[in-house]
Coordinates of C-alpha atoms and ligand atoms in Angstrom, one line a residue:
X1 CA -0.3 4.3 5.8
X2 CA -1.0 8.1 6.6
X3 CA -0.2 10.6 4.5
X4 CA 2.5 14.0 5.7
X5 CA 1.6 17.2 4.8
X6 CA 0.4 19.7 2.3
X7 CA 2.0 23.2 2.2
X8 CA 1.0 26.5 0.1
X9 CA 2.3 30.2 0.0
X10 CA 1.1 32.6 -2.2
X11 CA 2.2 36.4 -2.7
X12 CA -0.6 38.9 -5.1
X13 CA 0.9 41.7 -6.3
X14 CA -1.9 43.6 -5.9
X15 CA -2.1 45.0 -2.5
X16 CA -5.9 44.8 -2.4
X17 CA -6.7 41.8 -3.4
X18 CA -7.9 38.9 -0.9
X19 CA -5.4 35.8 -0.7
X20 CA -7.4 33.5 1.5
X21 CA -9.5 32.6 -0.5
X22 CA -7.3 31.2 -2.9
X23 CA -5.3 29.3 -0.4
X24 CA -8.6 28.2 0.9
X25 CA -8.8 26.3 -2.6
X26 CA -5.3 25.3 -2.3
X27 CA -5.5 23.7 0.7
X28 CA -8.7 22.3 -0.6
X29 CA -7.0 20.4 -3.4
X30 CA -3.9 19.0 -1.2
X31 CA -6.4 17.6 1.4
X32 CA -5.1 14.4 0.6
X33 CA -1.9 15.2 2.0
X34 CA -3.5 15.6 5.8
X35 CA -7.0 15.5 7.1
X36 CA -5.9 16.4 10.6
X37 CA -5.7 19.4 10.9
X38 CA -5.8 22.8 8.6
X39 CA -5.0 26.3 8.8
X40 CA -4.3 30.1 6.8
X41 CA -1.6 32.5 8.3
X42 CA -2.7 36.2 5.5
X43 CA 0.0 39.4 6.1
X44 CA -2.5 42.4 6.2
X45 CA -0.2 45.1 5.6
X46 CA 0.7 45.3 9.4
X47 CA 0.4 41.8 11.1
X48 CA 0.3 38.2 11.0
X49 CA -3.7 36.6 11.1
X50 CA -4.0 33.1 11.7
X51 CA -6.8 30.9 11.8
X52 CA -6.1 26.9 12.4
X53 CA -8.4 24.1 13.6
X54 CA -8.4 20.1 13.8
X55 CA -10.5 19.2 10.9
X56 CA -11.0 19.0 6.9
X57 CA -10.4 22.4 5.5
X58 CA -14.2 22.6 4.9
X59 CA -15.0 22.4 8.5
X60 CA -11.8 24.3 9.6
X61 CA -13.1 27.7 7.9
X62 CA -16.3 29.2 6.5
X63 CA -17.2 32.5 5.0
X64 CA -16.9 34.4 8.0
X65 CA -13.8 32.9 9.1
X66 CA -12.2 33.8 5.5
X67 CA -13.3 37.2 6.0
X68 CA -11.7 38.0 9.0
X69 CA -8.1 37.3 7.2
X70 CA -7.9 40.1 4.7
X71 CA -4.0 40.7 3.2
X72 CA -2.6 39.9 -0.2
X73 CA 0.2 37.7 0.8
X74 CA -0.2 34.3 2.7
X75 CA 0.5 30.5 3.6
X76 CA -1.7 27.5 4.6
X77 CA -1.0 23.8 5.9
X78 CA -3.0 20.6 5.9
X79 CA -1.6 18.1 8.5
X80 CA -0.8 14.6 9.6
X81 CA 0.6 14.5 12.0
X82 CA 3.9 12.5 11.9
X83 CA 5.9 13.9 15.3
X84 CA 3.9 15.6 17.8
X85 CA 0.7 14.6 18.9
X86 CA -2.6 15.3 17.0
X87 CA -3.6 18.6 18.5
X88 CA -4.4 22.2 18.1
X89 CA -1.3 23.2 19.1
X90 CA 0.5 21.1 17.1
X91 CA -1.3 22.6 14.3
X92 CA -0.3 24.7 11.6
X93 CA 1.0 27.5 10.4
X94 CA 2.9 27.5 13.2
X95 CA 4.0 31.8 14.9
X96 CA 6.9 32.4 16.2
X97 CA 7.3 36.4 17.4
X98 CA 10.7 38.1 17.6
X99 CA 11.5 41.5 18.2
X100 CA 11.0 42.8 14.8
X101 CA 7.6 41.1 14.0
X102 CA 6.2 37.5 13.7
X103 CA 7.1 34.7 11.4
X104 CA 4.3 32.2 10.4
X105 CA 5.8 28.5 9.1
X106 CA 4.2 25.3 7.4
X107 CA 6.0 22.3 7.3
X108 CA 6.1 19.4 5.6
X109 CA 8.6 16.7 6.5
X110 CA 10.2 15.5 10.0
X111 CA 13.9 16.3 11.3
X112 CA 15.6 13.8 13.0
X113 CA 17.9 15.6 15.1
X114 CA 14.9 18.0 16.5
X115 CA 15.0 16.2 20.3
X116 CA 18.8 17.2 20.7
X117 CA 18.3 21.1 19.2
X118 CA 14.9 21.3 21.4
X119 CA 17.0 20.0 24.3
X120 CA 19.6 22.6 23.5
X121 CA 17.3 25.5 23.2
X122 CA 15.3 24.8 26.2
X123 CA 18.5 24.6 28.3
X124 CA 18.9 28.3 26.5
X125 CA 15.6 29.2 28.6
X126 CA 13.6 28.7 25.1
X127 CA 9.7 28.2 25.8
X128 CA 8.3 25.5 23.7
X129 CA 3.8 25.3 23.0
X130 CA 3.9 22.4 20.9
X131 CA 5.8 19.2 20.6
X132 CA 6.1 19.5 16.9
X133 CA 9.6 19.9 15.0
X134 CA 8.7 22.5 13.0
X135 CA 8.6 24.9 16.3
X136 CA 12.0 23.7 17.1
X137 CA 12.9 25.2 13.1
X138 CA 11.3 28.7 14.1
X139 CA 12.7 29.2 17.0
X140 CA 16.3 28.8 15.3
X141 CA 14.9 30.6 12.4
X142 CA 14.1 33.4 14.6
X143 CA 17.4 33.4 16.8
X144 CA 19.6 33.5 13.4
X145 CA 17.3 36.5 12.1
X146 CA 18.4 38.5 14.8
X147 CA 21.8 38.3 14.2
X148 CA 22.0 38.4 10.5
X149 CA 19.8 39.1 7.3
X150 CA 17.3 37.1 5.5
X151 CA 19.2 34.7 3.6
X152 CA 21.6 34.3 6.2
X153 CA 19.7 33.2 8.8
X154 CA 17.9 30.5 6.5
X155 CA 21.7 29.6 5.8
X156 CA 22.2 29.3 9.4
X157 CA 19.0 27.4 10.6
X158 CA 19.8 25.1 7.8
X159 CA 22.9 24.2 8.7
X160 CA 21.1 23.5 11.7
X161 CA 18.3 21.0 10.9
X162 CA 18.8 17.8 9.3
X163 CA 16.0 15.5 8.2
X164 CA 13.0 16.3 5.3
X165 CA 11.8 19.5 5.1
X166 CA 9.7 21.7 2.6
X167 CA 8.7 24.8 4.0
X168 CA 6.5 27.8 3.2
X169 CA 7.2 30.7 5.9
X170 CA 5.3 34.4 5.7
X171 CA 7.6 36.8 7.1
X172 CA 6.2 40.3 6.8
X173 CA 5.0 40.4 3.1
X174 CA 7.2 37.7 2.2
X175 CA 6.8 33.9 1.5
X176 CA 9.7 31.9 1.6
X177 CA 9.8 28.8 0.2
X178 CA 12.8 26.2 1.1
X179 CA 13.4 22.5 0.2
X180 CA 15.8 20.8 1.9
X181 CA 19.4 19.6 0.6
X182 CA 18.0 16.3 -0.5
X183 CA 14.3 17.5 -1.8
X184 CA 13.3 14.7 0.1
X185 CA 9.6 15.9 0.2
X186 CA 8.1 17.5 -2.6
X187 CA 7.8 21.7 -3.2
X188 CA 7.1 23.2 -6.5
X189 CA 6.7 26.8 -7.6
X190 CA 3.3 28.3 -10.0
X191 CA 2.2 31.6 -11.5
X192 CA -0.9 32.8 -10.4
X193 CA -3.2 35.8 -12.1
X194 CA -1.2 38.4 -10.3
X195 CA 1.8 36.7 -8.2
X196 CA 3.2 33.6 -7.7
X197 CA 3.0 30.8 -5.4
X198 CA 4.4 27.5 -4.2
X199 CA 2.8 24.5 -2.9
X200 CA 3.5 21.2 -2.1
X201 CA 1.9 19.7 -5.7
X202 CA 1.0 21.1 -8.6
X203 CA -2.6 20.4 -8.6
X204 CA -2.7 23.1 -6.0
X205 CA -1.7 25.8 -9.3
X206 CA -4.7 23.9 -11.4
X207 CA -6.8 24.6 -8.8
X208 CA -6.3 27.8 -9.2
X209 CA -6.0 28.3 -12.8
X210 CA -2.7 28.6 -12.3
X211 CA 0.7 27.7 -14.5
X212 CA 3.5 25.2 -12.8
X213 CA 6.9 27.3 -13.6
X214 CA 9.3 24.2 -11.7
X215 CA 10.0 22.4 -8.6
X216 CA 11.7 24.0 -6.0
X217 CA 15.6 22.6 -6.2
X218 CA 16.9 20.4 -3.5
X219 CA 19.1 23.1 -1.4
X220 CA 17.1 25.6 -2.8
X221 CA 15.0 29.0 -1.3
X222 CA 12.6 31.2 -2.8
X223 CA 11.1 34.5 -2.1
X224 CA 8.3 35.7 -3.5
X225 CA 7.7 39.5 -2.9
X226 CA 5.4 42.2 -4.5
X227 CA 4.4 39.8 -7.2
X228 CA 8.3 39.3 -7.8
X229 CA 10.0 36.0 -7.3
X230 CA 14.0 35.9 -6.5
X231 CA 15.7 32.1 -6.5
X232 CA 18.7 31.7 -3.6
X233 CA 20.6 28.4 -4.0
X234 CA 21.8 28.0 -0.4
X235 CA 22.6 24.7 0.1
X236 CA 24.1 21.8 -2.9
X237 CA 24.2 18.2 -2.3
X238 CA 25.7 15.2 -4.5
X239 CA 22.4 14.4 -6.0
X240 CA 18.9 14.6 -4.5
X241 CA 16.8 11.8 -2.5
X242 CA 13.4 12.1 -3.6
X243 CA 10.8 9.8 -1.9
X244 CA 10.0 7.0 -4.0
X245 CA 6.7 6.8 -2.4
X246 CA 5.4 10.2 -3.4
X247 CA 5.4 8.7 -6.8
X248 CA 3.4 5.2 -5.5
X249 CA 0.7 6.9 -3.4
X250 CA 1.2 10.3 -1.5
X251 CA 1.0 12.6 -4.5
X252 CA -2.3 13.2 -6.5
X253 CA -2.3 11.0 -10.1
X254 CA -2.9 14.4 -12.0
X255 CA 0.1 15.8 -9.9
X256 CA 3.9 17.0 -11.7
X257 CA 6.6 16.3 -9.6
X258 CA 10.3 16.8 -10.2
X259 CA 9.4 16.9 -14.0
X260 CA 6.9 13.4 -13.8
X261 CA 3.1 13.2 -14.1
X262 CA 2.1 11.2 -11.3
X263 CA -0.3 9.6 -13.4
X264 CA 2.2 8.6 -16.0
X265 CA 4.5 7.0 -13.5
X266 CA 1.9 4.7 -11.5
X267 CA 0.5 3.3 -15.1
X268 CA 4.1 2.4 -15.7
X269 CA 4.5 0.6 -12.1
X270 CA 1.7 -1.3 -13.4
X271 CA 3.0 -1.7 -16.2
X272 CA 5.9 -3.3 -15.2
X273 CA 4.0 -5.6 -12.2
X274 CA 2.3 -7.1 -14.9
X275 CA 5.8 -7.5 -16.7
X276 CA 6.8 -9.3 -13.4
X277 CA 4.4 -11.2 -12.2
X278 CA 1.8 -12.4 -14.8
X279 CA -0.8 -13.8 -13.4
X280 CA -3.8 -16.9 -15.0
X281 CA -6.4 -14.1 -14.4
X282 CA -9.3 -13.0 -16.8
X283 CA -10.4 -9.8 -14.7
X284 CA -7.6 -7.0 -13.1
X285 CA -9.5 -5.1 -10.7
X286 CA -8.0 -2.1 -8.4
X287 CA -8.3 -1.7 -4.2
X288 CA -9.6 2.3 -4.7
X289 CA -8.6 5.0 -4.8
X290 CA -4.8 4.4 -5.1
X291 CA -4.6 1.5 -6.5
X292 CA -6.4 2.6 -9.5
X293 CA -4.2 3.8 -11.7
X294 CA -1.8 0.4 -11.1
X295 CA -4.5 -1.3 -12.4
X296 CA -4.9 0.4 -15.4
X297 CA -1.0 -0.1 -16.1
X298 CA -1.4 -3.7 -15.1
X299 CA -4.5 -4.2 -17.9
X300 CA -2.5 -2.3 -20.3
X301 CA 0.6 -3.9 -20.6
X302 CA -0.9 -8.3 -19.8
X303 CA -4.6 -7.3 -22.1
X304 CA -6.5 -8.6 -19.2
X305 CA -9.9 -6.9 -19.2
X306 CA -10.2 -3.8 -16.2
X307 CA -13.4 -4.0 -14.3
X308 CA -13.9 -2.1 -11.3
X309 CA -15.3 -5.2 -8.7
X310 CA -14.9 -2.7 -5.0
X311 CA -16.3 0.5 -4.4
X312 CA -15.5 3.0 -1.6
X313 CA -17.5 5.4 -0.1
X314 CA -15.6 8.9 0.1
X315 CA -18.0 10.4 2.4
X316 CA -16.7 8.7 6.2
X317 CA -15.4 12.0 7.5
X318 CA -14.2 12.3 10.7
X319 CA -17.0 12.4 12.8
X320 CA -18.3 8.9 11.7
X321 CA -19.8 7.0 14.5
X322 CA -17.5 3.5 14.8
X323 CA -20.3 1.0 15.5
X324 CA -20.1 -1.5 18.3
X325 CA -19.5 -5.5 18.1
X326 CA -22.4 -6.0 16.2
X327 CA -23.0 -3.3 13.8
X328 CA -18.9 -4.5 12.5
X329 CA -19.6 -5.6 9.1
X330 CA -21.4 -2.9 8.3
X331 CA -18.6 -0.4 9.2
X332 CA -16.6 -2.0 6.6
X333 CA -19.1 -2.7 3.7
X334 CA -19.4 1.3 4.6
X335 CA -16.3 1.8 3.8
X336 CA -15.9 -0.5 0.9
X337 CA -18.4 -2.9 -0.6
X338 CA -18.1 -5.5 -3.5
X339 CA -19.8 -5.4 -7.0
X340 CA -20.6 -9.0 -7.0
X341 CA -21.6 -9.4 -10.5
X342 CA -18.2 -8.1 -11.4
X343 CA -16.5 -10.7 -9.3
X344 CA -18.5 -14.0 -9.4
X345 CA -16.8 -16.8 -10.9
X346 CA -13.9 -14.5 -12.1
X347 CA -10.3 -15.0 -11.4
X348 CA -8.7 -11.7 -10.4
X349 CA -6.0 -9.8 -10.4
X350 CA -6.4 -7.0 -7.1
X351 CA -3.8 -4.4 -7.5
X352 CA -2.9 -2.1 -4.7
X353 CA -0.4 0.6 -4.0
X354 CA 1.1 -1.2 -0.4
X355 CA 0.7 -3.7 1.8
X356 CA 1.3 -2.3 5.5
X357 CA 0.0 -4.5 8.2
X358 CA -1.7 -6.8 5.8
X359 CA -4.9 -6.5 7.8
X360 CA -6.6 -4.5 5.4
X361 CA -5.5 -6.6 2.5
X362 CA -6.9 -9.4 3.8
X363 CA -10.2 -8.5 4.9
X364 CA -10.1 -6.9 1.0
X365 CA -9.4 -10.7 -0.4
X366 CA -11.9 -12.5 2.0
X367 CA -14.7 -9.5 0.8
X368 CA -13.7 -10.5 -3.1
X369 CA -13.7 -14.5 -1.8
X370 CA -16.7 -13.8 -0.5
X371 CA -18.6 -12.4 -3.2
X372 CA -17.6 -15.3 -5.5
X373 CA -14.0 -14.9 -6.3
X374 CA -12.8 -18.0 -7.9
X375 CA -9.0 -17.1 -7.9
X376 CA -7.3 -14.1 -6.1
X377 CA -4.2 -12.9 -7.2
X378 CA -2.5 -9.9 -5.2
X379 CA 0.3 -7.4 -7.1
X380 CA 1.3 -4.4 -4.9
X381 CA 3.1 -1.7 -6.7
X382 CA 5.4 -1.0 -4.6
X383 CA 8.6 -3.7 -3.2
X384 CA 7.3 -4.8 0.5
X385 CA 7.9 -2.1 3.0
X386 CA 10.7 -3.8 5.7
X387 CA 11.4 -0.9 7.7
X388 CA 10.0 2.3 9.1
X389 CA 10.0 5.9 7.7
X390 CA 11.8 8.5 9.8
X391 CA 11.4 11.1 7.2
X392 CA 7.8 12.4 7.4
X393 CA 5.7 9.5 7.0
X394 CA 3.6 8.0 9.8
X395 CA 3.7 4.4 8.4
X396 CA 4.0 1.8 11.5
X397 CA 6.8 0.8 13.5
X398 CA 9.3 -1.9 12.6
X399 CA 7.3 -4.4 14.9
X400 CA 3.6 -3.1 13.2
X401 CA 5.5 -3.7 9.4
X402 CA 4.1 -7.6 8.3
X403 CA 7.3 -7.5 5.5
X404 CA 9.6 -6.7 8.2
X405 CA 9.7 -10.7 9.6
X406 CA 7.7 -12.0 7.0
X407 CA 8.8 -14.0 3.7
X408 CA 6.5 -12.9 0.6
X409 CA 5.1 -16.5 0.9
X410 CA 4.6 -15.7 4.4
X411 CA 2.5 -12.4 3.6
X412 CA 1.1 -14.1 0.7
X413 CA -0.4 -16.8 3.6
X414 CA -2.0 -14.7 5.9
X415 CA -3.3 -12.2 2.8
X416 CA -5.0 -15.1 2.0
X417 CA -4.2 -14.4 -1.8
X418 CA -3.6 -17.8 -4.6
X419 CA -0.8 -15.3 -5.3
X420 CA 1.5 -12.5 -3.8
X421 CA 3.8 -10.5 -6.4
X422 CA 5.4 -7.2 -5.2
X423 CA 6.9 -4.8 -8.3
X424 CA 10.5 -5.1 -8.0
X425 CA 13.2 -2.1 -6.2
X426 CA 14.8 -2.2 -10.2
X427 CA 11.2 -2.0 -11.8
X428 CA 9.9 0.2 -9.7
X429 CA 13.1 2.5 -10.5
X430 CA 13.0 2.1 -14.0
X431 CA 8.7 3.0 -13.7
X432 CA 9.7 6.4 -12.1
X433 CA 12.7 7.1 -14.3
X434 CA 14.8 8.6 -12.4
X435 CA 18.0 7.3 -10.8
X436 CA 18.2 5.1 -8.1
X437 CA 21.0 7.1 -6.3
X438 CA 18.2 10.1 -6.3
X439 CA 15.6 8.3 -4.9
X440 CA 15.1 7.9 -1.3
X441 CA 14.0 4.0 -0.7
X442 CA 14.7 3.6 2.7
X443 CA 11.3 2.4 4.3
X444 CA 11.5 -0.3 1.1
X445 CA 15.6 -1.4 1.3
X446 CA 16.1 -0.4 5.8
X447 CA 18.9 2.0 3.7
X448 CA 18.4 5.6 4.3
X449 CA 19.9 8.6 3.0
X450 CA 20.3 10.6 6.2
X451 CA 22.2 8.9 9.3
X452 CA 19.1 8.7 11.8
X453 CA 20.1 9.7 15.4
X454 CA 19.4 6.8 17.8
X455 CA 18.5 4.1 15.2
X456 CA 20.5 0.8 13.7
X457 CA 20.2 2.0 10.1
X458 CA 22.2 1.9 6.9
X459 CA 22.8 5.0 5.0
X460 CA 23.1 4.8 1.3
X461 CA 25.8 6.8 0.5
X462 CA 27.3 9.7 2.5
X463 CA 26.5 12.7 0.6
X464 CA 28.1 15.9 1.2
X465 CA 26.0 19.1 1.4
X466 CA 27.7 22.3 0.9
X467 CA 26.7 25.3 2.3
X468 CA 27.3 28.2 -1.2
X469 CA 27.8 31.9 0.5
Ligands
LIG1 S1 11.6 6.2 4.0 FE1 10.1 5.7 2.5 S2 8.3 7.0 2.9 FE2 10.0 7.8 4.1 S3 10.9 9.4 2.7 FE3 12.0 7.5 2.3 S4 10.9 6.5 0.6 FE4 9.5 8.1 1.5

């Protein structure tokens, strides 16, 4: 599974200071949201500067590069890419220029009507540079700002767009921040030493010292301006849609989202996977880094001893040299290698956040078998995946999805595991604590909360948004 996106916009009141930087660090702490790509859009008083590359955010900008994008006011965006292809100009923050000025956007999310409004706008002689939705949102953005003011025009390119979308825009000294209807993806706002800022998680305010004030609401814009911060409630649905798996394994541990600490949530999953599906183990043992803080819940709550029995190695960047035919096995111990002490003659419990493909999990439980396991026992914390996500995540499609024509015995069979247990769609409800009718399961239940253009789907419940003038 690949992660979405990572957005930040922060606004200094003081005109002189330097607000790269600091979204340099931002962006550093939501890396986890995208390795793609990376980039910083800073407002110097006059114009837009932008500097975007394909790359971790360390080897997207340096010193010099930071330098060169002086202003006090500014966005950044960390990609992966989930439409579009994975390239620079797919990259973002994304310009659009209108008559008036430029607008700089960072998206995170996917619309599913953004073929039929690209169509549209093309046959309007519209000029497109990237295949990725969230051009299709500026150039909307930028057509309504012509014809009316600020909030308007967000108004009216909302009612355009359907789909997931959090988004951090710099227009002139302003950053706009806008969550869509259902608050599908996450966006939160923080005080900084002299302004305020929104980002995609909260760890992106500890980064930088920083205080979380609240989430962005569903339906809801912001503006920061001048080191002021003014709320616009544009939009109101029946309830939001947030996506469950956020809380499983997108968001940091040490993250607060919608009023929940990651951390908290995933010990509770555990928690209740124990509750679920004991297992005749004497060692639980985590597949790092997510499946960590399962684990942890899963020792908690059954008092089977935690011992960490795999270890990964967090330094495979990018430009890691796959090895041929022969070199194989080393490419994966590289990547994760086995504490055999730890697992010799122990029965284990191997907790993990998902199963996808089931490729992974199984080379995982033939590594552990390997180095001695007597009994595997696999508990994923999250109900099997049957069904693709349309909403911003690059999972697999329906085909790639092992749960999608596979029984959990069947799964449990080519895993290789003594024993298969998934967390429950209840459990898993009752471990985030919020209500199921606000939660968006659709990649776990084929049940979405958005009708999806082109696609045999369910919808969960038609929910009405209304448009407040
Ligand atoms: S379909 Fe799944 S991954 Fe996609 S937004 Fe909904 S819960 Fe999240």
């Amino acid at each position: 599974m690949h992660d979405a996106c990572g957005v930040v916009g922060i606004s200094l009141s003081d005109t002189t200071a330097n607000v790269s930087k600091q979204i340099y660090y931002a962006l550093y702490a939501l890396q986890h949201r995208g390795q793609e790509s990376a980039g910083i859009a800073v407002h110097d008083g006059k114009v837009i500067r932008t500097h975007r590359g394909m790359g971790l955010v360390s080897e997207v900008f340096d010193e010099a590069q930071l330098g060169l994008l002086r202003g006090n006011v500014g966005i950044g965006h960390v990609r992966y890419a989930t439409t579009g292809a994975s390239c620079i100009e797919n990259s973002q923050p994304l310009m659009a220029k209108y008559k008036d000025g430029a607008v700089a956007v960072a998206h995170n999310g996917n619309l599913i009507n953004s073929r039929e409004l690209r169509e549209e706008l093309q046959a309007a002689g519209d000029i497109f540079y990237s295949t990725s939705d969230t051009e299709v949102m500026a150039h909307i953005f930028v057509k309504e700002l012509m014809r009316h003011d600020l909030v308007e025009a967000v108004r009216g390119m909302m009612r355009a767009i359907r789909g997931s979308y959090s988004l951090v825009m710099l227009l002139g000294d302003m950053v706009l921040g806008i969550r869509d209807p259902l608050g599908i993806k996450p966006l939160c706002i923080g005080q900084v030493e002299s302004g305020y800022m929104v980002a995609s998680e909260s760890i992106a305010m500890d980064t930088l010292n920083g205080r979380l004030i609240r989430d962005v609401r569903p339906g809801e814009m912001v503006v920061i301006r001048g080191g002021e911060m003014t709320s616009y409630q544009l939009a109101r649905c029946q309830g939001p849609n947030y996506c469950v798996f956020e809380y499983i394994y997108f968001a940091r541990p040490d993250s607060i989202m919608d009023g929940r600490l990651i951390y908290d949530v995933r010990v509770n999953i555990g928690g209740m996977l124990a509750e679920e599906h004991p297992a005749d183990a004497d060692t639980v043992t985590p597949i790092p880094d997510s499946g960590i803080t399962l684990a942890v819940g899963y020792h908690q709550r059954s008092g089977i001893r935690y011992k960490e029995c795999l270890m990964k190695n967090r330094y495979i960047g990018r430009t890691f040299i796959m090895p041929d035919q022969s070199m194989r096995e080393a490419a994966v111990r590289l990547k994760m290698n086995t504490i055999r002490p730890n697992i010799e003659g122990h029965e284990l419990v191997l907790v993990d956040d998902s199963i996808v493909r089931g490729t992974t999990s199984r080379r995982i439980v033939d590594m552990v078998r390997n180095a001695g396991a007597k009994k595997v026992h696999v508990r994923i914390g999250s109900p099997p995946i049957v069904a693709p996500c349309y909403l911003g995540i690059d999972m697999a499609s329906r085909e790639e999805l092992i749960a999608a024509y596979k029984t959990v015995p069947g799964v449990e069979a080519v895993i290789n595991a003594d024993s298969l247990g998934y967390v429950s769609h209840d459990g898993l409800v009752k471990a985030i604590g919020i209500p199921r009718e606000h939660l968006c399961m659709g990649c776990l239940t084929g049940i979405y909360p958005l009708e999806i253009p082109g696609e045999k789907c369910q919808v969960a419940q038609t929910k009405i948004t209304e448009y407040i003038e």
